[in-house]
Coordinates of C-alpha atoms in Angstrom, one line a residue:
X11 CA 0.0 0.0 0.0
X12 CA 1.4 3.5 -0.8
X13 CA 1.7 6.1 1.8
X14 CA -0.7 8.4 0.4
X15 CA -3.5 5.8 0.5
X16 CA -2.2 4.4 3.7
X17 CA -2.7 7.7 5.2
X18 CA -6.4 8.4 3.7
X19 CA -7.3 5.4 5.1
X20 CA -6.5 6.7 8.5
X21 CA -8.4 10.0 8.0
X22 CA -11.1 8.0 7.2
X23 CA -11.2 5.7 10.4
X24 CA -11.1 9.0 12.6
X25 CA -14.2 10.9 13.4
X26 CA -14.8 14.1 11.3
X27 CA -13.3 17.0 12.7
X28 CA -12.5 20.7 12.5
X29 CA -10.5 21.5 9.3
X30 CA -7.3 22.7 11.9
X31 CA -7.3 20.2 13.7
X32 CA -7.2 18.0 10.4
X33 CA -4.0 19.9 9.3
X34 CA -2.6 19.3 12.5
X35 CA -2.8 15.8 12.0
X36 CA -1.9 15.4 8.6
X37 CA 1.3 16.7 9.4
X38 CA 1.7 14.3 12.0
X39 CA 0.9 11.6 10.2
X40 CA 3.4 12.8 7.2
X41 CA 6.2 13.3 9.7
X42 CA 6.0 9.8 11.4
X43 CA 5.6 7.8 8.1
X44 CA 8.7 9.8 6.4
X45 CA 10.9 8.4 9.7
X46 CA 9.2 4.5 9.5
X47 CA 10.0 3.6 5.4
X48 CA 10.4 0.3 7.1
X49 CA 6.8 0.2 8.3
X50 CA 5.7 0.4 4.5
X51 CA 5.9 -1.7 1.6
X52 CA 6.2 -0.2 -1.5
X53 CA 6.5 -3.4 -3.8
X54 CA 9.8 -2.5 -5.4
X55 CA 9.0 0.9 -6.7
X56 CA 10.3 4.1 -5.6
X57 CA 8.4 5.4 -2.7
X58 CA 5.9 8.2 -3.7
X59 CA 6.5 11.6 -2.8
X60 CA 5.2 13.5 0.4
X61 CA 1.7 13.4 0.4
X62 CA 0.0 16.9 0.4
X63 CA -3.6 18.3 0.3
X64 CA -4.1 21.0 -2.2
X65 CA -7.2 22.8 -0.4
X66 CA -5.2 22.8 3.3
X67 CA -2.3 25.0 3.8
X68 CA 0.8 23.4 5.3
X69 CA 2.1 24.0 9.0
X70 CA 3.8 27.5 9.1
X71 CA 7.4 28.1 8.2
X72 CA 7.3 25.1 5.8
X73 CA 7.9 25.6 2.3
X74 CA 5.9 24.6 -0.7
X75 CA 6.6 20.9 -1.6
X76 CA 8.6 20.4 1.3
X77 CA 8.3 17.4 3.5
X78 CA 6.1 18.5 7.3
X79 CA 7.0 18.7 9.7
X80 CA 5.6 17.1 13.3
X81 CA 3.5 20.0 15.2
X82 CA 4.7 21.3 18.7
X83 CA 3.0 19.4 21.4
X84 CA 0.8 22.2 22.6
X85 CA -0.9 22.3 19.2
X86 CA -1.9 18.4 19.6
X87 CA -5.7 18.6 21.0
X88 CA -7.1 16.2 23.2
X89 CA -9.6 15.3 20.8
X90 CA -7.2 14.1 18.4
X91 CA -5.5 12.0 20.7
X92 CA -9.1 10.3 21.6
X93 CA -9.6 9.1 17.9
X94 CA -6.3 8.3 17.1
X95 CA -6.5 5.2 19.5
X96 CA -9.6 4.1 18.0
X97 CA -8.4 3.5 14.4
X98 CA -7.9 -0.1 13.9
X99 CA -4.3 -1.2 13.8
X100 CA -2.3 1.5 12.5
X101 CA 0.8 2.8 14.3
X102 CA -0.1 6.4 15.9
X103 CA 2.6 9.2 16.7
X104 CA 2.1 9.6 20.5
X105 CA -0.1 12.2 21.2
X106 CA -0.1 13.9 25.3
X107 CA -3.1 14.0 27.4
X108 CA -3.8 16.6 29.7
X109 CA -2.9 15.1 33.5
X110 CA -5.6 13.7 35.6
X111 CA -5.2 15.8 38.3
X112 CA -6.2 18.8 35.7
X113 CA -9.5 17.1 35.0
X114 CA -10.2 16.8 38.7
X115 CA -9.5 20.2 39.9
X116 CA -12.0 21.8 36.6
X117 CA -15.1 19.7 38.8
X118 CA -14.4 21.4 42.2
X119 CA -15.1 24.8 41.4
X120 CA -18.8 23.3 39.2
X121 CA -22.0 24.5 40.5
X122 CA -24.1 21.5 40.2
X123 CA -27.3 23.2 41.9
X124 CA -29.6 26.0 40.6
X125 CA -30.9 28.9 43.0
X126 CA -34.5 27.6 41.9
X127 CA -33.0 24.1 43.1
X128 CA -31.5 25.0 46.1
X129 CA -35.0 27.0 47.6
X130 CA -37.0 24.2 46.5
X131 CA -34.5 21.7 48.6
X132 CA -34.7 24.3 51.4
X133 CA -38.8 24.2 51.2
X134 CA -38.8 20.1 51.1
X135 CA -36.3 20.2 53.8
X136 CA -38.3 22.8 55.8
X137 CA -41.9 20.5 55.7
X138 CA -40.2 17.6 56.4
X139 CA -39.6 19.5 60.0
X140 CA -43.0 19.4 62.2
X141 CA -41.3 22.2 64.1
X142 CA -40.2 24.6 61.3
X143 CA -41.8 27.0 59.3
X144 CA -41.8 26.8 54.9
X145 CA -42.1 30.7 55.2
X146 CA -38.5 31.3 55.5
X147 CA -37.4 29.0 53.2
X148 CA -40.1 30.2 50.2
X149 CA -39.6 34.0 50.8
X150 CA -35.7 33.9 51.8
X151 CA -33.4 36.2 49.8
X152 CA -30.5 33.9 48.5
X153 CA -27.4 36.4 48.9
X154 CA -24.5 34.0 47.4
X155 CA -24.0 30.1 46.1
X156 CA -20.5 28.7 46.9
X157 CA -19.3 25.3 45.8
X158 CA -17.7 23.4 48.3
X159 CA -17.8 20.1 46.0
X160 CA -15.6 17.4 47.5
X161 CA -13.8 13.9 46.8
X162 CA -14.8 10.6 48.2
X163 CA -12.4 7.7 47.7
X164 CA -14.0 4.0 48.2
X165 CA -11.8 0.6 48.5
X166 CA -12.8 -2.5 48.4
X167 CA -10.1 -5.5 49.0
X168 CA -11.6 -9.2 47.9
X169 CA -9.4 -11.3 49.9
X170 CA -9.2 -15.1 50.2
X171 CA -8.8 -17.2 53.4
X172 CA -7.6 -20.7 53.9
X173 CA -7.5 -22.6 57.3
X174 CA -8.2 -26.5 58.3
X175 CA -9.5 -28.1 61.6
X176 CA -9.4 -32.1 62.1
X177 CA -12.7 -33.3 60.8
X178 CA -14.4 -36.6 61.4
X179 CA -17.2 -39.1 60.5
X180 CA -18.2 -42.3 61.0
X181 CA -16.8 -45.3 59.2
X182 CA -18.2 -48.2 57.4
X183 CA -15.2 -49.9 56.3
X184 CA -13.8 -49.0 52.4
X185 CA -10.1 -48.2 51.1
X186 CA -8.8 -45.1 53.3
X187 CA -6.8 -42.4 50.8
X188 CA -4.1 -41.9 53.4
X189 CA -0.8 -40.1 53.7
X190 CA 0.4 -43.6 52.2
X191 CA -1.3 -43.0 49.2
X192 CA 0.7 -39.4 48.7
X193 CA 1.9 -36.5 50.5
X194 CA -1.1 -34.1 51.7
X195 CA -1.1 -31.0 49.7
X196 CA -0.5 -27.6 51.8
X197 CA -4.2 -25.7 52.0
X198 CA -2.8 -23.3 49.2
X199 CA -2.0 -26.2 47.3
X200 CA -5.7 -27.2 47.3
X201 CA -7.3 -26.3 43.7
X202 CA -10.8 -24.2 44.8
X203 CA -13.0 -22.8 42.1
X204 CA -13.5 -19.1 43.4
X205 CA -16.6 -17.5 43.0
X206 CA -17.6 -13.9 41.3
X207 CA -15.7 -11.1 42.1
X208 CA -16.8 -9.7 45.2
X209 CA -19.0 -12.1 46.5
X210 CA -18.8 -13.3 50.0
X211 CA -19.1 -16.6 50.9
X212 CA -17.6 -19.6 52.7
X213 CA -17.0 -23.5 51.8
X214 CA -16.0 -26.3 53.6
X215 CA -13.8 -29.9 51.4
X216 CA -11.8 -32.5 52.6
X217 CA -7.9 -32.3 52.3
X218 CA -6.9 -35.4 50.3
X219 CA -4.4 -37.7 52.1
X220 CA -5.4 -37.1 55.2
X221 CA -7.8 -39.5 56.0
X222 CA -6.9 -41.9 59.0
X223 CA -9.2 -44.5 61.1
X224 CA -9.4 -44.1 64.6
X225 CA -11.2 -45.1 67.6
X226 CA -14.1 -43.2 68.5
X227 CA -13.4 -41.3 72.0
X228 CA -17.2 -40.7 72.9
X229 CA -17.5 -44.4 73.3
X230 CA -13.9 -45.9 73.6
X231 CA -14.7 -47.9 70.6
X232 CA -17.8 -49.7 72.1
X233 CA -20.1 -48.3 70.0
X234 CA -22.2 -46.8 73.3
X235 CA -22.7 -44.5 75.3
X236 CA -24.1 -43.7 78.5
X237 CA -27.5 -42.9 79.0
X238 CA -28.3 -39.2 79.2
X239 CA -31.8 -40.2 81.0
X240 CA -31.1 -42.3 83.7
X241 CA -27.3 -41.4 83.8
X242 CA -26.4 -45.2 82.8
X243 CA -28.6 -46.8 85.7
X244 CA -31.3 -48.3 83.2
X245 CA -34.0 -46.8 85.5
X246 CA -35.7 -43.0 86.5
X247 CA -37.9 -41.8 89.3
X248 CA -41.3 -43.3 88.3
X249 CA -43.9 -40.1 87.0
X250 CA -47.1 -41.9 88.4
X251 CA -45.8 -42.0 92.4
X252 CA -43.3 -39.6 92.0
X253 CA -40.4 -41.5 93.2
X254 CA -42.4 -42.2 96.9
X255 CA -43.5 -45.5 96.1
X256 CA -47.2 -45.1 97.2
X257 CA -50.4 -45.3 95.5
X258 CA -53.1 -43.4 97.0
X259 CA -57.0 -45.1 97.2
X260 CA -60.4 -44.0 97.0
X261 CA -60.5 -45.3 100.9
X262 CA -57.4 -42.4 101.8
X263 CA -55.3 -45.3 102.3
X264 CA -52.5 -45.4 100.5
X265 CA -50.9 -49.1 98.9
X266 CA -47.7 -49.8 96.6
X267 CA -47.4 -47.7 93.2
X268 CA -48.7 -50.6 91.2
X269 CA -46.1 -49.1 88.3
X270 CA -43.0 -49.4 89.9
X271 CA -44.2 -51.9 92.8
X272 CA -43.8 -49.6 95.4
X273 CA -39.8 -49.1 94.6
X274 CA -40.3 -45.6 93.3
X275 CA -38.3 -46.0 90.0
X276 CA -39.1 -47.4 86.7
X277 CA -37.3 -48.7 83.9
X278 CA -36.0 -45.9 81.9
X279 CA -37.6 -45.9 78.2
X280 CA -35.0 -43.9 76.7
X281 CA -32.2 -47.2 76.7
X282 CA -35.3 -49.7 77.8
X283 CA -33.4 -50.7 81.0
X284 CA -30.0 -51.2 79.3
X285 CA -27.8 -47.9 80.7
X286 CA -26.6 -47.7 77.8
X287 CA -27.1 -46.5 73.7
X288 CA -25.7 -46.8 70.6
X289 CA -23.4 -43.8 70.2
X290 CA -24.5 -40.7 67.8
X291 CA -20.7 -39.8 66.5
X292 CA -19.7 -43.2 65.2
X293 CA -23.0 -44.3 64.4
X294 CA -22.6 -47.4 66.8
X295 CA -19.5 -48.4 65.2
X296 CA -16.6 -47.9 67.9
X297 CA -14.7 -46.2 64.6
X298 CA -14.2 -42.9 63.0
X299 CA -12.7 -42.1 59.5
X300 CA -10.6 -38.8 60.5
X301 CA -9.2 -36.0 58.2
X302 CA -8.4 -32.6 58.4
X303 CA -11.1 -30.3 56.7
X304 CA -10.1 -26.9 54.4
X305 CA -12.3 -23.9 54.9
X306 CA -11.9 -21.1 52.0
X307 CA -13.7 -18.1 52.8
X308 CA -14.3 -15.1 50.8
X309 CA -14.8 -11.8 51.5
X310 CA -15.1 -7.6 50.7
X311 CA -13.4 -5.0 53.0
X312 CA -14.6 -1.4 52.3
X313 CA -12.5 1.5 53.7
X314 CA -13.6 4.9 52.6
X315 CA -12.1 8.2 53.2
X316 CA -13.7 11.9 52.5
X317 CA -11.4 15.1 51.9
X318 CA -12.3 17.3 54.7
X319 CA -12.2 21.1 53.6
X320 CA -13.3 22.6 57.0
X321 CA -16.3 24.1 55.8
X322 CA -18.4 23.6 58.4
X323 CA -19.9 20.9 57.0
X324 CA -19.7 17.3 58.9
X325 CA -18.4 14.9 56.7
X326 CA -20.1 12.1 58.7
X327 CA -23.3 13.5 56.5
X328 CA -21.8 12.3 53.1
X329 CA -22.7 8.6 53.8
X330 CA -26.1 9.9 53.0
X331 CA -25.4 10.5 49.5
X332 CA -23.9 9.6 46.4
X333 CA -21.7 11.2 43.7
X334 CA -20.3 12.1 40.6
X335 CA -18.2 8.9 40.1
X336 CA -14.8 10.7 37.9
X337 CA -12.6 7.3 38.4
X338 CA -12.9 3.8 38.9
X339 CA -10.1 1.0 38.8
X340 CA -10.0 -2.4 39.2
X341 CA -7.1 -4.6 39.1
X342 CA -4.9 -7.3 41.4
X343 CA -4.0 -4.0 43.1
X344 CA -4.4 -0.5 42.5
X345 CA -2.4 2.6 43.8
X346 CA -3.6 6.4 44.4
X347 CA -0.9 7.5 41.3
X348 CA -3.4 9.5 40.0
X349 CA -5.9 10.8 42.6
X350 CA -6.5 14.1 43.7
X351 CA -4.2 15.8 45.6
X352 CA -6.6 15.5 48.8
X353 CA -7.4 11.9 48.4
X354 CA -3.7 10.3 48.2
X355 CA -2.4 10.4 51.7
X356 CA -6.2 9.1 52.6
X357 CA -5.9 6.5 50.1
X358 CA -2.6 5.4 50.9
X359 CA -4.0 5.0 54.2
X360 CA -6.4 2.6 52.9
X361 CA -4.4 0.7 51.1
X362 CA -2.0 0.3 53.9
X363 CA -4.8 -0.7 56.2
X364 CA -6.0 -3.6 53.5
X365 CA -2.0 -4.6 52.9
X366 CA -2.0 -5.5 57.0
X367 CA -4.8 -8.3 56.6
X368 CA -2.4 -10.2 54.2
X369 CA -0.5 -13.1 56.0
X370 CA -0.1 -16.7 55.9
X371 CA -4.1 -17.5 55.9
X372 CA -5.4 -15.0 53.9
X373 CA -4.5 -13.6 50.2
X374 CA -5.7 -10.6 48.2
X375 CA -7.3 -11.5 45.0
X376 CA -8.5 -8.4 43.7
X377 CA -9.0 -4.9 44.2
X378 CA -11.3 -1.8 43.1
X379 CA -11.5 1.9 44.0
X380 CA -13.6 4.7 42.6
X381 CA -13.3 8.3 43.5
X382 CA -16.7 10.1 43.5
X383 CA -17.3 14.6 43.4
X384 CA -19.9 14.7 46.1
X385 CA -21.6 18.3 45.4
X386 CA -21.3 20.3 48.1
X387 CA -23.0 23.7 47.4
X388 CA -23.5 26.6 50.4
X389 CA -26.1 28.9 50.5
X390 CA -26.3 32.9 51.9
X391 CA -29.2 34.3 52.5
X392 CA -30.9 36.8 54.2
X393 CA -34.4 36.3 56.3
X394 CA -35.4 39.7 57.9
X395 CA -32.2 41.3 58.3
X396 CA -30.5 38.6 59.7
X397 CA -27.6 36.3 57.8
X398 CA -28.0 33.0 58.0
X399 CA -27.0 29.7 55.5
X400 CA -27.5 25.5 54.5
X401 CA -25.9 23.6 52.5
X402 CA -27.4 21.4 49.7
X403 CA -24.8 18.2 49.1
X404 CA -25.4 14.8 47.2
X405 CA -27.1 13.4 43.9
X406 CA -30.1 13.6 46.3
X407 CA -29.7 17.1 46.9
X408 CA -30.3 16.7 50.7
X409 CA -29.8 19.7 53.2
X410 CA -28.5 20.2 56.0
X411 CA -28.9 23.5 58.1
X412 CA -27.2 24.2 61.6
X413 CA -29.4 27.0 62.2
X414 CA -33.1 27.3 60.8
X415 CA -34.9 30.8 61.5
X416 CA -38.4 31.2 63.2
X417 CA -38.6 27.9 64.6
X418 CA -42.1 26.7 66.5
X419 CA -42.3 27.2 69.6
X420 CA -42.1 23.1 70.4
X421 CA -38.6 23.3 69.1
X422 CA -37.6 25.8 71.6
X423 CA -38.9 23.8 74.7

C-alpha cells in the first residue's frame, strides 16, 4: 500500500473533525511515516512523494513541496488523541493527554445546583420538620451560592482465606486415601474454584491424604454411650408416684405404686433398662474415619475516606449521599498515582490498612477503588435582616442547616 493511501485510510477511520485540527494531524501523520520507510511496503517501486492536500495550507514556516513537519505538542488537541487510538491497527505518533489531576481540579469549582433548586431543597427540607416553618425558606433572599464540592475515595479489598481443623465421620469400612497413598497437599495447594468477584461466601472440602481410622473417644470404641436419662442406671424416678413408692386409694389409704411396685423407679424408656445407647458420632461403630477439613472463605473490606475542607460541614453526613463517580479502577492491586491531591495520603491510608490483613491464611485476589465529586453547594441568604445559611450536598440534593430561622415554639422547649 502506498503512503498516500495508507494515510487516507487513516483519515477515514477517525471521526470528522474541524478543518485545523485536520492539518494538525496530517502533518503528524506525514512526519512519522517519512521516519518509519520500514513500516511500509512499496513493492519494489520508488516510494511516492510526500503526500499533500491542495485545499489545506501546510504547518507555518514550511515551504511549498517540502516534506512537514511534526507539530509542537501544545498544538496536539485532546480530541485528536481520543480518535487516534480508536483507528484499527495502525501505528499512531504519541499524542499527550492533559494530567488527571487537571481534569479533577476543573469539577471542584462546578455549581451543580440551581438557586431555583437550592430553595426548592430548602422548602422540602423545611416541611419535612414538624417544628419549622416553609415561610423562611419560600420568601428567603438567597445572597451567594458557593461550591464546596468534594472527593470521596472507596476501596474494596476481595481477599481469600484458607484454614483447616481435624474433621471426622463415621466409618463403614472401604479403602482409606491416606498419607500412604501421597503426601497431603499444603491448604494453598488445594485447587478451589472461586466464585464472582466480590462475592462473599464460605465453603468447607476434605484435604486429600489425610484420611486416618481411629477409635471413636465418645465411646472408647464400644459403640455406646451412656444414658443421658437415667445417667447409665437403666431406671428413672417413676412419674405416676413420683419416686415415693405409694399409690393413693379411693379409701385415703394409701398401697404400693402398682407401676414401679412400690420401689419408686421405673425402667427408663430412653435405653429400655439397658444404661446404655448406641453412640450418635460413630453411628454405633466404635470407629471414626478422620481427616483434616479446608475452609476457604471469601470476603469484601470497604474503607472509605472523604477530603475534609473545614467548611463547616460534617463529613459524617456524606454517607447519605452519592456522587459524581470521575474514576474507577479495578485490578490485582491498585495505587492512588493518579488521585486528587486531597485523596492520596487518605488512600494510601487505605491501602496500607487492607496490605495488613495479608498473611499466611489470607491472600488478596482483587482490588477496586472509585473516586466520586460529592456536590457540596452553600447557600447565603438573608431572612429579615439577619444572615443565615444551609448547604445542599449529594445526587439527592439533601440539606443540611445548623441553624433554621423562626422555629415553632415546640422546638424551643
Amino acid at each position: 500500500m502506498e503512503k498516500e493511501e495508507l494515510v487516507r485510510n487513516v483519515f477515514a477511520l477517525l471521526p470528522r473533525r474541524e478543518h485545523e485540527d485536520l492539518e494538525v494531524l496530517e502533518n503528524c501523520f506525514a512526519a512519522f511515516l517519512a521516519t518509519n520507510e520500514d513500516a511500509v511496503s512499496y513493492g519494489g517501486q520508488d516510494p511516492p512523494p510526500p503526500y499533500s492536500r491542495p485545499d489545506v495550507v501546510t504547518a507555518a514556516g514550511a515551504r511549498p513541496g517540502a516534506e512537514p513537519s511534526a507539530p509542537p505538542l501544545e498544538l496536539v488537541d485532546t480530541g485528536a488523541a481520543a480518535g487516534s487510538s480508536q483507528a484499527g491497527n495502525t501505528n499512531f505518533p504519541a499524542l499527550l493527554l492533559p494530567p488527571k489531576s487537571e481534569m479533577f481540579q476543573a469539577e471542584e469549582s462546578i455549581l451543580y445546583i440551581s438557586e431555583d433548586e437550592a430553595r426548592a431543597a430548602f422548602i422540602q427540607y423545611a416541611a419535612s420538620k414538624c417544628c419549622y416553618r416553609t415561610a423562611p425558606a419560600k420568601h428567603m433572599m438567597v445572597q451567594n451560592l458557593t461550591a464546596l464540592n468534594t472527593y470521596r475515595y472507596r476501596l474494596h479489598t476481595f481477599t481469600e482465606s484458607r484454614s483447616t481443623l481435624p474433621a471426622s465421620e463415621p466409618y463403614h469400612g472401604g479403602l482409606v486415601d491416606g498419607p500412604a497413598a501421597a503426601a497431603p497437599p499444603a491448604p494453598w495447594e488445594v485447587a478451589v474454584d472461586p466464585p464472582p468477584p466480590f462475592a462473599a461466601c464460605e465453603t468447607c472440602l476434605p484435604v486429600p491424604h489425610t484420611y486416618a481410622v481411629q477409635g471413636c473417644p465418645n465411646c472408647s470404641s464400644s459403640g455406646l454411650t451412656p444414658c443421658s436419662s437415667c445417667r447409665g442406671s437403666g431406671k428413672r424416678t417413676c412419674v405416676f408416684c413420683g419416686g415415693s413408692g405409694k399409690h393413693a386409694t379411693d379409701s385415703e389409704f394409701f398401697s404400693d405404686c402398682p407401676h414401679c411396685n412400690g420401689s419408686g423407679r421405673m425402667r427408663c424408656f430412653s435405653c429400655w433398662g439397658q444404661g446404655r445407647v448406641p453412640c450418635a458420632r460413630c453411628d454405633a461403630k466404635g470407629l471414626l474415619l478422620c481427616h483434616a477439613e479446608l475452609t476457604v472463605a471469601w470476603e469484601t473490606s470497604t474503607a472509605e475516606y472523604v477530603a475534609e475542607e473545614n467548611h463547616g460541614f460534617p463529613t459524617s453526613r456524606f454517607q447519605e449521599v452519592t456522587g459524581k463517580e470521575l474514576l474507577s479502577e479495578e485490578n490485582h492491586s491498585v495505587s492512588p498515582l493518579n488521585l486528587p491531591a486531597p485523596l492520596v495520603r487518605g488512600a494510601e491510608s487505605c491501602l496500607a490498612l487492607h496490605q495488613m490483613q495479608v498473611s499466611a491464611e489470607t491472600r488478596i485476589l482483587r482490588q477496586k477503588h472509585a473516586v466520586e465529586l460529592i456536590p457540596l453547594t452553600k447557600i447565603d441568604y438573608d431572612w429579615k435582616g439577619k444572615a443565615y445559611s444551609f448547604y445542599v450536598f449529594g445526587n439527592e440534593k439533601k440539606v443540611y442547616a445548623e441553624d433554621y430561622p423562626e422555629p415553632c415554639c415546640c422546638s424551643l422547649l
